[in-house]
Coordinates of C-alpha atoms in Angstrom, one line a residue:
X1425 CA 91.8 93.1 114.1
X1426 CA 95.3 94.6 113.8
X1427 CA 93.9 98.0 113.1
X1428 CA 91.5 97.8 116.0
X1429 CA 94.5 96.8 118.2
X1430 CA 96.5 99.8 117.0
X1431 CA 93.8 102.2 117.9
X1432 CA 93.4 100.6 121.3
X1433 CA 97.2 101.0 122.0
X1434 CA 97.1 104.6 120.8
X1435 CA 94.2 105.4 123.0
X1436 CA 96.0 103.8 126.0
X1437 CA 99.1 105.9 125.2
X1438 CA 97.0 109.1 125.4
X1439 CA 95.6 107.9 128.7
X1440 CA 99.0 106.9 130.3
X1441 CA 101.5 109.4 128.8
X1442 CA 99.6 112.7 128.9
X1443 CA 98.4 113.0 132.6
X1444 CA 99.6 116.6 132.7
X1445 CA 97.0 117.6 130.1
X1446 CA 93.7 119.0 131.4
X1447 CA 90.8 116.6 131.6
X1448 CA 89.0 118.3 128.8
X1449 CA 92.0 118.1 126.5
X1450 CA 92.6 114.5 127.4
X1451 CA 89.0 113.5 126.5
X1452 CA 89.2 115.6 123.3
X1453 CA 92.3 113.7 122.1
X1454 CA 90.7 110.3 122.8
X1455 CA 87.6 111.5 120.9
X1456 CA 89.7 112.5 117.9
X1457 CA 91.6 109.2 117.8
X1458 CA 88.4 107.2 117.8
X1459 CA 86.6 109.3 115.2
X1460 CA 89.6 109.5 112.8
X1461 CA 89.7 105.7 112.9
X1462 CA 85.9 105.6 112.4
X1463 CA 86.1 107.9 109.4
X1464 CA 89.1 106.1 107.7
X1465 CA 87.6 102.6 108.1
X1466 CA 83.9 103.4 107.7
X1467 CA 83.5 101.5 110.9
X1468 CA 80.7 102.0 113.4
X1469 CA 80.8 104.9 115.8
X1470 CA 82.1 104.5 119.3
X1471 CA 79.6 102.6 121.5
X1472 CA 77.3 104.7 123.7
X1473 CA 78.4 105.1 127.3
X1474 CA 75.1 103.7 128.7
X1475 CA 72.2 101.4 127.9
X1476 CA 70.2 102.7 124.9
X1477 CA 67.6 101.4 122.6
X1478 CA 67.3 101.0 118.8
X1479 CA 65.0 99.7 116.1
X1480 CA 65.8 96.8 113.8
X1481 CA 63.8 96.1 110.7
X1482 CA 62.4 92.8 109.4
X1483 CA 60.7 92.3 106.0
X1484 CA 56.9 92.6 106.3
X1485 CA 57.0 94.3 109.7
X1486 CA 58.9 96.7 111.9
X1487 CA 60.7 95.1 114.8
X1488 CA 60.7 97.9 117.4
X1489 CA 62.1 96.1 120.4
X1490 CA 64.1 97.9 123.1
X1491 CA 67.5 96.4 122.3
X1492 CA 69.9 96.7 125.2
X1493 CA 73.4 98.1 124.6
X1494 CA 75.9 97.2 127.3
X1495 CA 78.7 99.3 128.8
X1496 CA 82.2 98.4 127.7
X1497 CA 84.9 99.1 125.1
X1498 CA 87.4 97.2 122.9
X1499 CA 90.3 96.3 125.1
X1500 CA 93.7 95.0 124.1
X1501 CA 93.1 91.9 126.2
X1502 CA 90.0 91.0 124.1
X1503 CA 91.8 91.8 120.8
X1504 CA 94.8 89.6 121.6
X1505 CA 92.7 86.8 122.9
X1506 CA 90.5 86.8 119.7
X1507 CA 93.5 87.0 117.5
X1508 CA 94.9 83.8 118.9
X1509 CA 91.6 82.0 118.8
X1510 CA 90.9 83.2 115.2
X1511 CA 94.0 81.3 114.0
X1512 CA 91.6 78.4 114.1
X1513 CA 90.4 79.8 110.8
X1514 CA 93.9 79.7 109.4
X1515 CA 94.1 75.9 109.7
X1516 CA 90.8 75.6 107.9
X1517 CA 91.7 78.0 105.2
X1518 CA 95.2 76.5 104.8
X1519 CA 93.8 73.1 104.2
X1520 CA 91.2 74.4 101.6
X1521 CA 94.0 76.1 99.7
X1522 CA 96.6 73.3 100.0
X1523 CA 94.3 70.6 98.7
X1524 CA 93.7 72.1 95.3
X1525 CA 97.4 73.1 94.9
X1526 CA 98.9 69.7 95.5
X1527 CA 96.3 67.9 93.4
X1528 CA 97.4 69.9 90.4
X1529 CA 101.1 69.0 91.0
X1530 CA 102.3 66.4 88.6
X1531 CA 104.7 64.6 91.0
X1532 CA 101.9 64.3 93.6
X1533 CA 99.5 62.9 91.0
X1534 CA 102.0 60.5 89.6
X1535 CA 102.8 59.1 93.1
X1536 CA 99.3 58.8 94.5
X1537 CA 96.9 59.1 91.6
X1538 CA 98.6 57.7 88.5
X1539 CA 95.3 57.2 86.7
X1540 CA 94.6 60.9 86.8
X1541 CA 98.2 61.7 85.8
X1542 CA 97.9 59.4 82.8
X1543 CA 94.6 60.9 81.6
X1544 CA 96.0 64.4 81.9
X1545 CA 99.3 63.8 80.1
X1546 CA 98.7 61.0 77.6
X1547 CA 95.0 60.7 76.8
X1548 CA 94.5 63.3 74.0
X1549 CA 90.9 62.2 73.3
X1550 CA 89.5 62.9 76.8
X1551 CA 87.4 66.1 77.3
X1552 CA 88.9 69.1 79.0
X1553 CA 86.2 68.9 81.5
X1554 CA 86.9 65.3 82.4
X1555 CA 90.7 65.2 82.9
X1556 CA 90.5 65.3 86.7
X1557 CA 87.3 63.2 87.2
X1558 CA 88.5 60.6 89.7
X1559 CA 86.6 59.5 92.8
X1560 CA 89.8 58.6 94.5
X1561 CA 91.2 62.1 93.9
X1562 CA 88.0 63.7 95.3
X1563 CA 88.1 61.3 98.2
X1564 CA 91.5 62.7 99.2
X1565 CA 89.9 66.2 99.3
X1566 CA 86.6 65.4 100.8
X1567 CA 87.7 62.8 103.5
X1568 CA 88.6 65.6 105.7
X1569 CA 85.0 66.8 105.8
X1570 CA 83.5 63.5 106.6
X1571 CA 85.9 63.3 109.6
X1572 CA 85.0 66.9 110.5
X1573 CA 81.3 66.0 110.3
X1574 CA 81.7 63.2 112.8
X1575 CA 84.1 65.2 115.1
X1576 CA 81.8 68.1 115.5
X1577 CA 79.3 66.0 117.4
X1578 CA 82.0 65.0 119.8
X1579 CA 83.1 68.6 120.0
X1580 CA 79.7 69.8 121.2
X1581 CA 79.6 67.9 124.5
X1582 CA 83.2 68.8 125.1
X1583 CA 82.5 72.5 124.5
X1584 CA 79.3 72.4 126.7
X1585 CA 80.8 70.4 129.6
X1586 CA 84.4 71.8 129.7
X1587 CA 84.3 75.1 127.9
X1588 CA 85.5 76.6 124.6
X1589 CA 89.2 76.4 125.3
X1590 CA 89.5 72.6 125.6
X1591 CA 87.8 72.1 122.2
X1592 CA 90.1 74.6 120.6
X1593 CA 93.1 72.9 122.1
X1594 CA 92.0 69.4 120.9
X1595 CA 91.4 70.9 117.4
X1596 CA 94.9 72.3 117.2
X1597 CA 96.6 69.1 118.5
X1598 CA 94.7 66.9 116.0
X1599 CA 95.5 69.1 113.1
X1600 CA 99.2 69.1 114.1
X1601 CA 99.2 65.3 114.0
X1602 CA 97.4 65.2 110.7
X1603 CA 100.0 67.6 109.2
X1604 CA 102.9 65.4 110.3
X1605 CA 101.3 62.3 108.8
X1606 CA 100.4 64.0 105.5
X1607 CA 103.9 65.4 105.0
X1608 CA 105.5 62.0 105.7
X1609 CA 103.0 59.9 103.6
X1610 CA 104.4 57.3 101.3
X1611 CA 101.1 55.6 100.3
X1612 CA 97.5 56.6 99.8
X1613 CA 96.5 55.1 103.2
X1614 CA 98.8 57.4 105.2
X1615 CA 97.6 60.3 103.1
X1616 CA 93.9 59.6 103.8
X1617 CA 94.5 58.9 107.6
X1618 CA 96.4 62.2 107.8
X1619 CA 93.4 63.9 106.1
X1620 CA 91.0 62.3 108.7
X1621 CA 93.1 63.7 111.6
X1622 CA 93.1 67.1 109.9
X1623 CA 89.3 66.8 109.7
X1624 CA 89.0 66.0 113.4
X1625 CA 91.1 69.2 114.1
X1626 CA 89.0 71.3 111.8
X1627 CA 85.8 69.9 113.3
X1628 CA 86.7 70.8 116.9
X1629 CA 88.1 74.3 115.9
X1630 CA 85.1 75.3 113.7
X1631 CA 82.7 74.3 116.4
X1632 CA 84.4 76.2 119.2
X1633 CA 86.2 79.2 117.7
X1634 CA 83.2 81.1 116.3
X1635 CA 81.4 80.7 119.7
X1636 CA 84.5 81.9 121.5
X1637 CA 84.8 85.1 119.3
X1638 CA 81.0 85.9 119.6
X1639 CA 81.0 85.5 123.4
X1640 CA 84.2 87.6 123.9
X1641 CA 83.3 90.5 121.6
X1642 CA 81.3 93.5 122.8
X1643 CA 77.8 93.3 121.2
X1644 CA 78.3 96.4 119.1
X1645 CA 81.5 95.0 117.6
X1646 CA 80.5 91.3 117.5
X1647 CA 80.2 91.2 113.7
X1648 CA 83.7 92.5 113.2
X1649 CA 85.3 90.2 115.8
X1650 CA 83.5 87.1 114.6
X1651 CA 84.5 87.9 111.0
X1652 CA 88.1 87.6 112.0
X1653 CA 87.6 83.9 111.8
X1654 CA 86.7 84.1 108.1
X1655 CA 89.5 86.6 107.6
X1656 CA 91.9 84.0 108.9
X1657 CA 90.4 81.4 106.6
X1658 CA 91.3 83.8 103.8
X1659 CA 94.8 84.2 105.1
X1660 CA 95.1 80.5 105.3
X1661 CA 94.0 80.0 101.7
X1662 CA 96.3 82.7 100.4
X1663 CA 99.3 81.4 102.4
X1664 CA 98.6 77.9 101.0
X1665 CA 98.4 79.1 97.4
X1666 CA 101.7 81.1 97.8
X1667 CA 103.4 78.0 99.3
X1668 CA 102.1 75.8 96.6
X1669 CA 103.6 78.1 93.9
X1670 CA 107.0 77.9 95.6
X1671 CA 107.0 74.2 96.3
X1672 CA 105.8 73.3 92.8
X1673 CA 109.2 74.6 91.5
X1674 CA 111.3 72.4 93.8
X1675 CA 113.3 70.0 91.7
X1676 CA 113.0 66.3 92.6
X1677 CA 109.2 66.3 92.9
X1678 CA 109.0 66.4 96.7
X1679 CA 107.7 69.9 97.1
X1680 CA 104.2 68.7 97.9
X1681 CA 105.5 67.2 101.2
X1682 CA 106.4 70.7 102.3
X1683 CA 103.0 72.0 101.4
X1684 CA 101.3 69.3 103.4
X1685 CA 103.6 69.4 106.4
X1686 CA 103.6 73.2 106.8
X1687 CA 100.1 73.0 108.1
X1688 CA 101.8 72.3 111.3
X1689 CA 102.8 76.0 111.6
X1690 CA 99.3 77.5 112.2
X1691 CA 98.3 74.4 114.1
X1692 CA 101.2 74.9 116.5
X1693 CA 100.3 78.6 117.0
X1694 CA 96.7 77.7 117.8
X1695 CA 97.7 74.8 120.2
X1696 CA 100.3 76.8 122.1
X1697 CA 98.3 80.0 122.1
X1698 CA 95.2 78.3 123.5
X1699 CA 97.2 77.3 126.6
X1700 CA 97.2 81.0 127.5
X1701 CA 93.7 82.0 126.4
X1702 CA 91.1 83.1 129.0
X1703 CA 87.8 81.3 129.0
X1704 CA 84.7 83.3 128.0
X1705 CA 82.5 84.8 130.8
X1706 CA 79.6 82.8 129.3
X1707 CA 81.5 79.6 129.7
X1708 CA 82.8 80.5 133.2
X1709 CA 79.3 81.2 134.5
X1710 CA 78.1 78.0 133.0
X1711 CA 80.8 75.7 134.4
X1712 CA 81.9 77.5 137.6
X1713 CA 79.9 77.6 140.9
X1714 CA 81.6 80.9 141.7
X1715 CA 79.9 83.6 139.6
X1716 CA 82.3 86.2 140.9
X1717 CA 85.0 84.7 138.6
X1718 CA 82.8 85.2 135.6
X1719 CA 82.0 88.7 136.7
X1720 CA 85.7 89.6 137.1
X1721 CA 86.5 88.2 133.7
X1722 CA 83.6 90.2 132.2
X1723 CA 85.0 93.4 133.8
X1724 CA 88.4 92.6 132.5
X1725 CA 87.4 92.1 128.9
X1726 CA 85.0 95.0 128.8
X1727 CA 87.5 97.4 130.4
X1728 CA 85.0 98.7 133.0
X1729 CA 83.5 97.7 136.3
X1730 CA 80.0 98.8 135.3
X1731 CA 79.0 95.5 133.6
X1732 CA 76.0 94.6 135.9
X1733 CA 73.4 94.7 133.1
X1734 CA 75.3 92.3 130.9
X1735 CA 76.2 90.1 133.8
X1736 CA 72.6 89.9 134.9
X1737 CA 71.6 88.7 131.4
X1738 CA 74.4 86.1 131.4
X1739 CA 73.2 84.8 134.8
X1740 CA 69.6 84.6 133.6
X1741 CA 70.7 82.7 130.4
X1742 CA 72.8 80.4 132.6
X1743 CA 69.8 79.6 134.8
X1744 CA 67.8 78.7 131.8
X1745 CA 70.5 76.5 130.4
X1746 CA 70.7 74.4 133.7
X1747 CA 67.3 73.0 132.9
X1748 CA 68.4 71.6 129.6
X1749 CA 69.8 68.1 129.9
X1750 CA 69.7 67.1 126.3
X1751 CA 70.4 70.1 124.1
X1752 CA 70.2 68.2 120.8
X1753 CA 66.7 67.0 121.7
X1754 CA 65.8 70.4 123.0
X1755 CA 66.8 72.2 119.8
X1756 CA 64.0 70.4 118.1
X1757 CA 61.4 72.2 120.1
X1758 CA 59.0 74.5 118.2
X1759 CA 60.3 77.7 119.9
X1760 CA 63.8 77.0 118.6
X1761 CA 62.5 76.4 115.0
X1762 CA 63.9 79.7 113.6
X1763 CA 67.4 79.0 115.0
X1764 CA 67.3 75.4 113.8
X1765 CA 66.3 76.4 110.3
X1766 CA 69.1 78.9 110.1
X1767 CA 71.6 76.4 111.5
X1768 CA 70.7 74.0 108.6
X1769 CA 70.1 76.4 105.7
X1770 CA 72.9 79.0 106.3
X1771 CA 75.7 76.5 106.0
X1772 CA 73.9 74.6 103.2
X1773 CA 73.6 77.8 101.2
X1774 CA 77.2 78.7 101.9
X1775 CA 78.3 75.5 100.3
X1776 CA 76.0 75.7 97.2
X1777 CA 77.4 79.1 96.3
X1778 CA 80.1 76.8 94.9
X1779 CA 82.9 78.7 96.6
X1780 CA 84.7 75.7 98.2
X1781 CA 85.0 73.9 94.9
X1782 CA 86.5 77.1 93.5
X1783 CA 88.9 77.1 96.4
X1784 CA 89.7 73.4 96.3
X1785 CA 90.0 73.1 92.6
X1786 CA 91.1 76.6 91.5
X1787 CA 94.4 75.4 90.0
X1788 CA 92.6 72.4 88.5
X1789 CA 89.9 74.6 87.0
X1790 CA 92.5 77.0 85.6
X1791 CA 94.3 74.1 84.0
X1792 CA 91.0 73.0 82.5
X1793 CA 90.6 76.3 80.7
X1794 CA 94.1 76.1 79.3
X1795 CA 96.5 77.7 81.9
X1796 CA 99.8 76.0 82.6
X1797 CA 100.8 74.5 86.0
X1798 CA 102.5 77.6 87.3
X1799 CA 100.0 80.0 85.8
X1800 CA 97.2 78.0 87.4
X1801 CA 98.8 78.4 90.8
X1802 CA 99.4 82.1 90.3
X1803 CA 95.7 82.5 89.4
X1804 CA 94.7 80.8 92.6
X1805 CA 96.9 83.2 94.5
X1806 CA 95.2 86.2 92.8
X1807 CA 91.7 84.9 93.7
X1808 CA 92.8 84.1 97.3
X1809 CA 94.1 87.7 97.7
X1810 CA 90.8 89.2 96.3
X1811 CA 88.8 87.1 98.8
X1812 CA 90.9 88.1 101.7
X1813 CA 90.7 91.8 100.9
X1814 CA 86.9 91.7 100.5
X1815 CA 86.5 89.8 103.8
X1816 CA 88.5 92.6 105.5
X1817 CA 86.2 95.2 104.0
X1818 CA 83.2 93.2 105.2
X1819 CA 84.7 93.1 108.7
X1820 CA 84.9 97.0 108.7
X1821 CA 81.3 97.6 107.5
X1822 CA 79.2 94.7 108.9
X1823 CA 78.3 96.5 112.1
X1824 CA 77.3 99.6 110.2
X1825 CA 75.4 98.4 107.1
X1826 CA 74.0 95.2 108.8
X1827 CA 74.0 91.6 107.8
X1828 CA 71.1 91.6 105.4
X1829 CA 72.3 94.4 103.2
X1830 CA 75.7 92.8 102.7
X1831 CA 74.0 89.4 101.9
X1832 CA 72.1 91.1 99.1
X1833 CA 75.1 92.9 97.6
X1834 CA 77.2 89.8 97.6
X1835 CA 74.4 87.6 96.2
X1836 CA 73.8 89.9 93.2
X1837 CA 77.6 90.1 92.5
X1838 CA 78.0 86.3 92.7
X1839 CA 75.0 85.6 90.5
X1840 CA 76.1 87.9 87.7
X1841 CA 79.7 86.6 87.8
X1842 CA 78.6 82.9 87.6
X1843 CA 76.2 83.5 84.8
X1844 CA 78.9 85.2 82.7
X1845 CA 81.5 82.5 83.5
X1846 CA 79.1 79.8 82.4
X1847 CA 78.2 81.6 79.2
X1848 CA 81.8 82.2 78.2
X1849 CA 82.8 78.6 78.9
X1850 CA 79.7 77.3 77.0
X1851 CA 80.5 79.5 74.0
X1852 CA 84.3 79.3 73.8
X1853 CA 85.6 76.2 75.6
X1854 CA 85.0 72.9 73.8
X1855 CA 86.0 69.4 74.8
X1856 CA 89.5 69.9 73.4
X1857 CA 91.9 72.8 73.2
X1858 CA 91.7 75.7 75.6
X1859 CA 90.3 79.2 75.8
X1860 CA 92.2 82.0 74.0
X1861 CA 94.4 84.1 76.2
X1862 CA 92.0 87.0 76.2
X1863 CA 89.0 84.9 77.3
X1864 CA 91.1 83.0 79.8
X1865 CA 92.0 86.2 81.6
X1866 CA 88.4 87.3 81.3
X1867 CA 87.3 84.2 83.1
X1868 CA 89.9 84.8 85.8
X1869 CA 88.6 88.4 86.3
X1870 CA 85.0 87.1 86.6
X1871 CA 86.1 84.4 89.1
X1872 CA 87.8 87.2 91.1
X1873 CA 84.5 89.1 91.0
X1874 CA 82.7 86.0 92.2
X1875 CA 85.2 85.4 95.0
X1876 CA 84.9 89.1 96.0
X1877 CA 81.2 88.8 96.3
X1878 CA 81.5 85.7 98.5
X1879 CA 84.3 87.2 100.6
X1880 CA 82.1 90.2 101.3
X1881 CA 79.0 88.3 102.2
X1882 CA 78.4 84.5 102.5
X1883 CA 82.0 83.8 103.5
X1884 CA 82.1 85.7 106.8
X1885 CA 78.4 86.0 107.4
X1886 CA 77.9 82.2 107.0
X1887 CA 79.9 81.8 110.2
X1888 CA 78.7 85.0 112.0
X1889 CA 74.9 84.5 111.8
X1890 CA 74.8 80.9 113.3
X1891 CA 77.3 81.8 116.1
X1892 CA 75.2 84.7 117.4
X1893 CA 71.6 83.5 117.2
X1894 CA 71.4 80.6 119.6
X1895 CA 70.5 81.0 123.3
X1896 CA 73.1 79.7 125.8
X1897 CA 71.2 76.5 126.6
X1898 CA 71.4 75.2 123.0
X1899 CA 74.4 77.3 121.8
X1900 CA 76.9 74.5 121.7
X1901 CA 74.5 72.0 120.1
X1902 CA 73.3 74.6 117.6
X1903 CA 76.9 75.4 116.5
X1904 CA 77.5 71.7 116.1
X1905 CA 74.5 71.4 113.8
X1906 CA 75.8 74.3 111.8
X1907 CA 79.3 72.9 111.4
X1908 CA 78.1 69.4 110.7
X1909 CA 75.7 70.6 107.9
X1910 CA 78.6 72.6 106.5
X1911 CA 80.9 69.7 106.5
X1912 CA 78.2 67.4 105.0
X1913 CA 77.5 69.6 102.0
X1914 CA 81.2 70.5 101.6
X1915 CA 81.8 66.8 101.3
X1916 CA 78.9 66.3 98.9
X1917 CA 79.8 69.2 96.7
X1918 CA 83.6 68.4 96.7
X1919 CA 82.8 64.8 95.9
X1920 CA 80.5 65.7 93.0
X1921 CA 82.2 68.8 91.5
X1922 CA 84.7 67.1 89.2
X1923 CA 82.0 64.7 88.0
X1924 CA 79.6 67.6 87.5
X1925 CA 82.3 69.5 85.6
X1926 CA 82.7 66.4 83.4
X1927 CA 79.0 65.9 82.7
X1928 CA 77.4 69.4 83.0
X1929 CA 80.5 71.2 81.8
X1930 CA 79.9 75.0 81.8
X1931 CA 76.4 74.3 83.2
X1932 CA 78.1 73.7 86.6
X1933 CA 78.4 77.4 87.1
X1934 CA 74.7 78.0 86.1
X1935 CA 73.7 75.4 88.6
X1936 CA 75.5 77.2 91.5
X1937 CA 74.2 80.6 90.2
X1938 CA 70.6 79.3 90.5
X1939 CA 71.2 78.5 94.1
X1940 CA 72.6 82.0 94.7
X1941 CA 69.2 83.4 93.6
X1942 CA 67.4 81.1 96.1
X1943 CA 69.6 82.0 99.1
X1944 CA 69.4 85.7 98.4
X1945 CA 65.6 85.6 98.3
X1946 CA 65.5 83.5 101.5
X1947 CA 67.7 86.0 103.4
X1948 CA 65.6 88.9 102.2
X1949 CA 62.3 87.4 103.6
X1950 CA 63.3 85.2 106.5
X1951 CA 66.5 86.5 108.2
X1952 CA 65.9 89.3 110.6
X1953 CA 68.7 91.9 111.2
X1954 CA 71.0 90.9 114.1
X1955 CA 73.2 94.0 114.0
X1956 CA 74.1 95.4 117.5
X1957 CA 71.7 93.0 119.3
X1958 CA 73.4 91.6 122.4
X1959 CA 73.9 87.8 122.1
X1960 CA 71.8 87.0 125.2
X1961 CA 68.9 89.2 124.0
X1962 CA 68.7 87.6 120.5
X1963 CA 65.4 85.9 121.2
X1964 CA 63.6 89.2 120.7
X1965 CA 64.3 89.4 117.0
X1966 CA 62.4 86.2 116.4
X1967 CA 59.4 87.1 118.5
X1968 CA 58.8 90.2 116.4
X1969 CA 59.6 88.8 112.9
X1970 CA 56.6 88.7 110.6
X1971 CA 57.0 84.9 110.0
X1972 CA 59.0 83.4 112.9
X1973 CA 56.9 85.0 115.7
X1974 CA 54.2 82.4 115.1
X1975 CA 56.6 79.7 116.3
X1976 CA 58.3 81.5 119.2
X1977 CA 55.2 83.3 120.7
X1978 CA 52.9 80.3 120.5
X1979 CA 55.5 78.2 122.4
X1980 CA 55.9 80.9 125.0
X1981 CA 52.2 81.2 125.4
X1982 CA 51.9 77.5 125.8
X1983 CA 54.6 77.4 128.5
X1984 CA 52.9 80.2 130.4
X1985 CA 49.6 78.4 130.2
X1986 CA 51.2 75.2 131.6
X1987 CA 52.7 77.2 134.4
X1988 CA 49.4 78.7 135.4
X1989 CA 47.7 75.3 135.3
X1990 CA 50.3 73.9 137.7
X1991 CA 49.7 76.8 140.1

């Protein structure tokens, strides 16, 4: 995002500061700026100046639809708006990172979870894999996701009826309240209630922010813009791990309060920044009787007055959405079967990669294999930094390589890493003692490889794909289903992980590795490429996919037949 913004500003400098140059020299300099950036970042070339067509591929058949490319460019207005909105990912990532850190801090465990503290410090007979097995401890982590699951179904009607901005604003305010309560907690009840408020905030933000980013971004850069959400999740995780490392060293045992309360910082940025955010053209045309307002906003964010083609598609999508009174009921129709399947399976697969348990419990996991408290937190920082860097790389290449290729690369990398981690722990880590220093660092390297694979693929793409595939009439409901399924399985996996680690031991990693194989095969056969396809033209990819066309085309034929019968 920042690199894109710098290029935009440099391009504007050439435009404003060099009027004395000839027109040809002026255009040449702008050409050089864009293409140097393209070469350095391996990003996609500058968008074509007019509507063009391209071919997209699907397994088993060639999808040769005429895909419309709209006029427009990346503007500083869009970049700044999306940067503010994407901070919704920071609050999510911060919470993921902070949870695992504070649950490995001894003063925190001693105050709220004395049973776990006693097992860890005094019970020498308990297995390495079972030291942290406590349903109360996992309830602290996973209660947020139950609250988020419920909140997302309230967020959907708010987003549909009032727009994206109000949902983002509610999410920031609720997270702010939860941070205050968590930092001031003096018993387990205050702690859990604070987590519930954090869950409400994350539920609203995760439902609305990806939609906002996808609708604001130009279609040929939509992948990069949407991935800024996952990039911010990575920033949040890394910031939380760094803060945990610092606060763990505070004498007096109250450092965990700072860790929990500092969640208010990104929440404040999101809440205050949302007050100044523009609404998306898609939302404006859906909620405003004056289409000129949406058209002016579209011209502003695209940086050109020639946006009629995109505006016409928005207007057409809006007319279709007006006939939908019950979007959650409508999404069950046969013609939306592909989108519904993806809305359920993409977030499900994202969770059974096992990444969130690595993020939640990274310090706990590193303590399990024999690292000390500080070393565990440092290791969590390293894995967080690796994930962040790979997400940034994915942001740069997603609109060039495509979604499916990146899914495959990441899937293979995660599978190999998890198999090796499981094998090493099975062979070298018993119920007592720890791994040798060499094997401990090897496991750390393999976990970094695993996190890198996820940060490249299922991390950012797990948010991108669902946010771009739904037509306007069911978009809010579809995103709610995606977020709800994600929260549900995040809760299930988080609640079960410490118990699985205790009973399956090293087999836990083999379990998640098996799921990585399943999801990689699924993507290969059933997910069509969405690269560069305008969001309001996404229905075409399903109509020409070798499998999904039987659902979409049959429904369309039935509707046409009914229309003829009425005539």
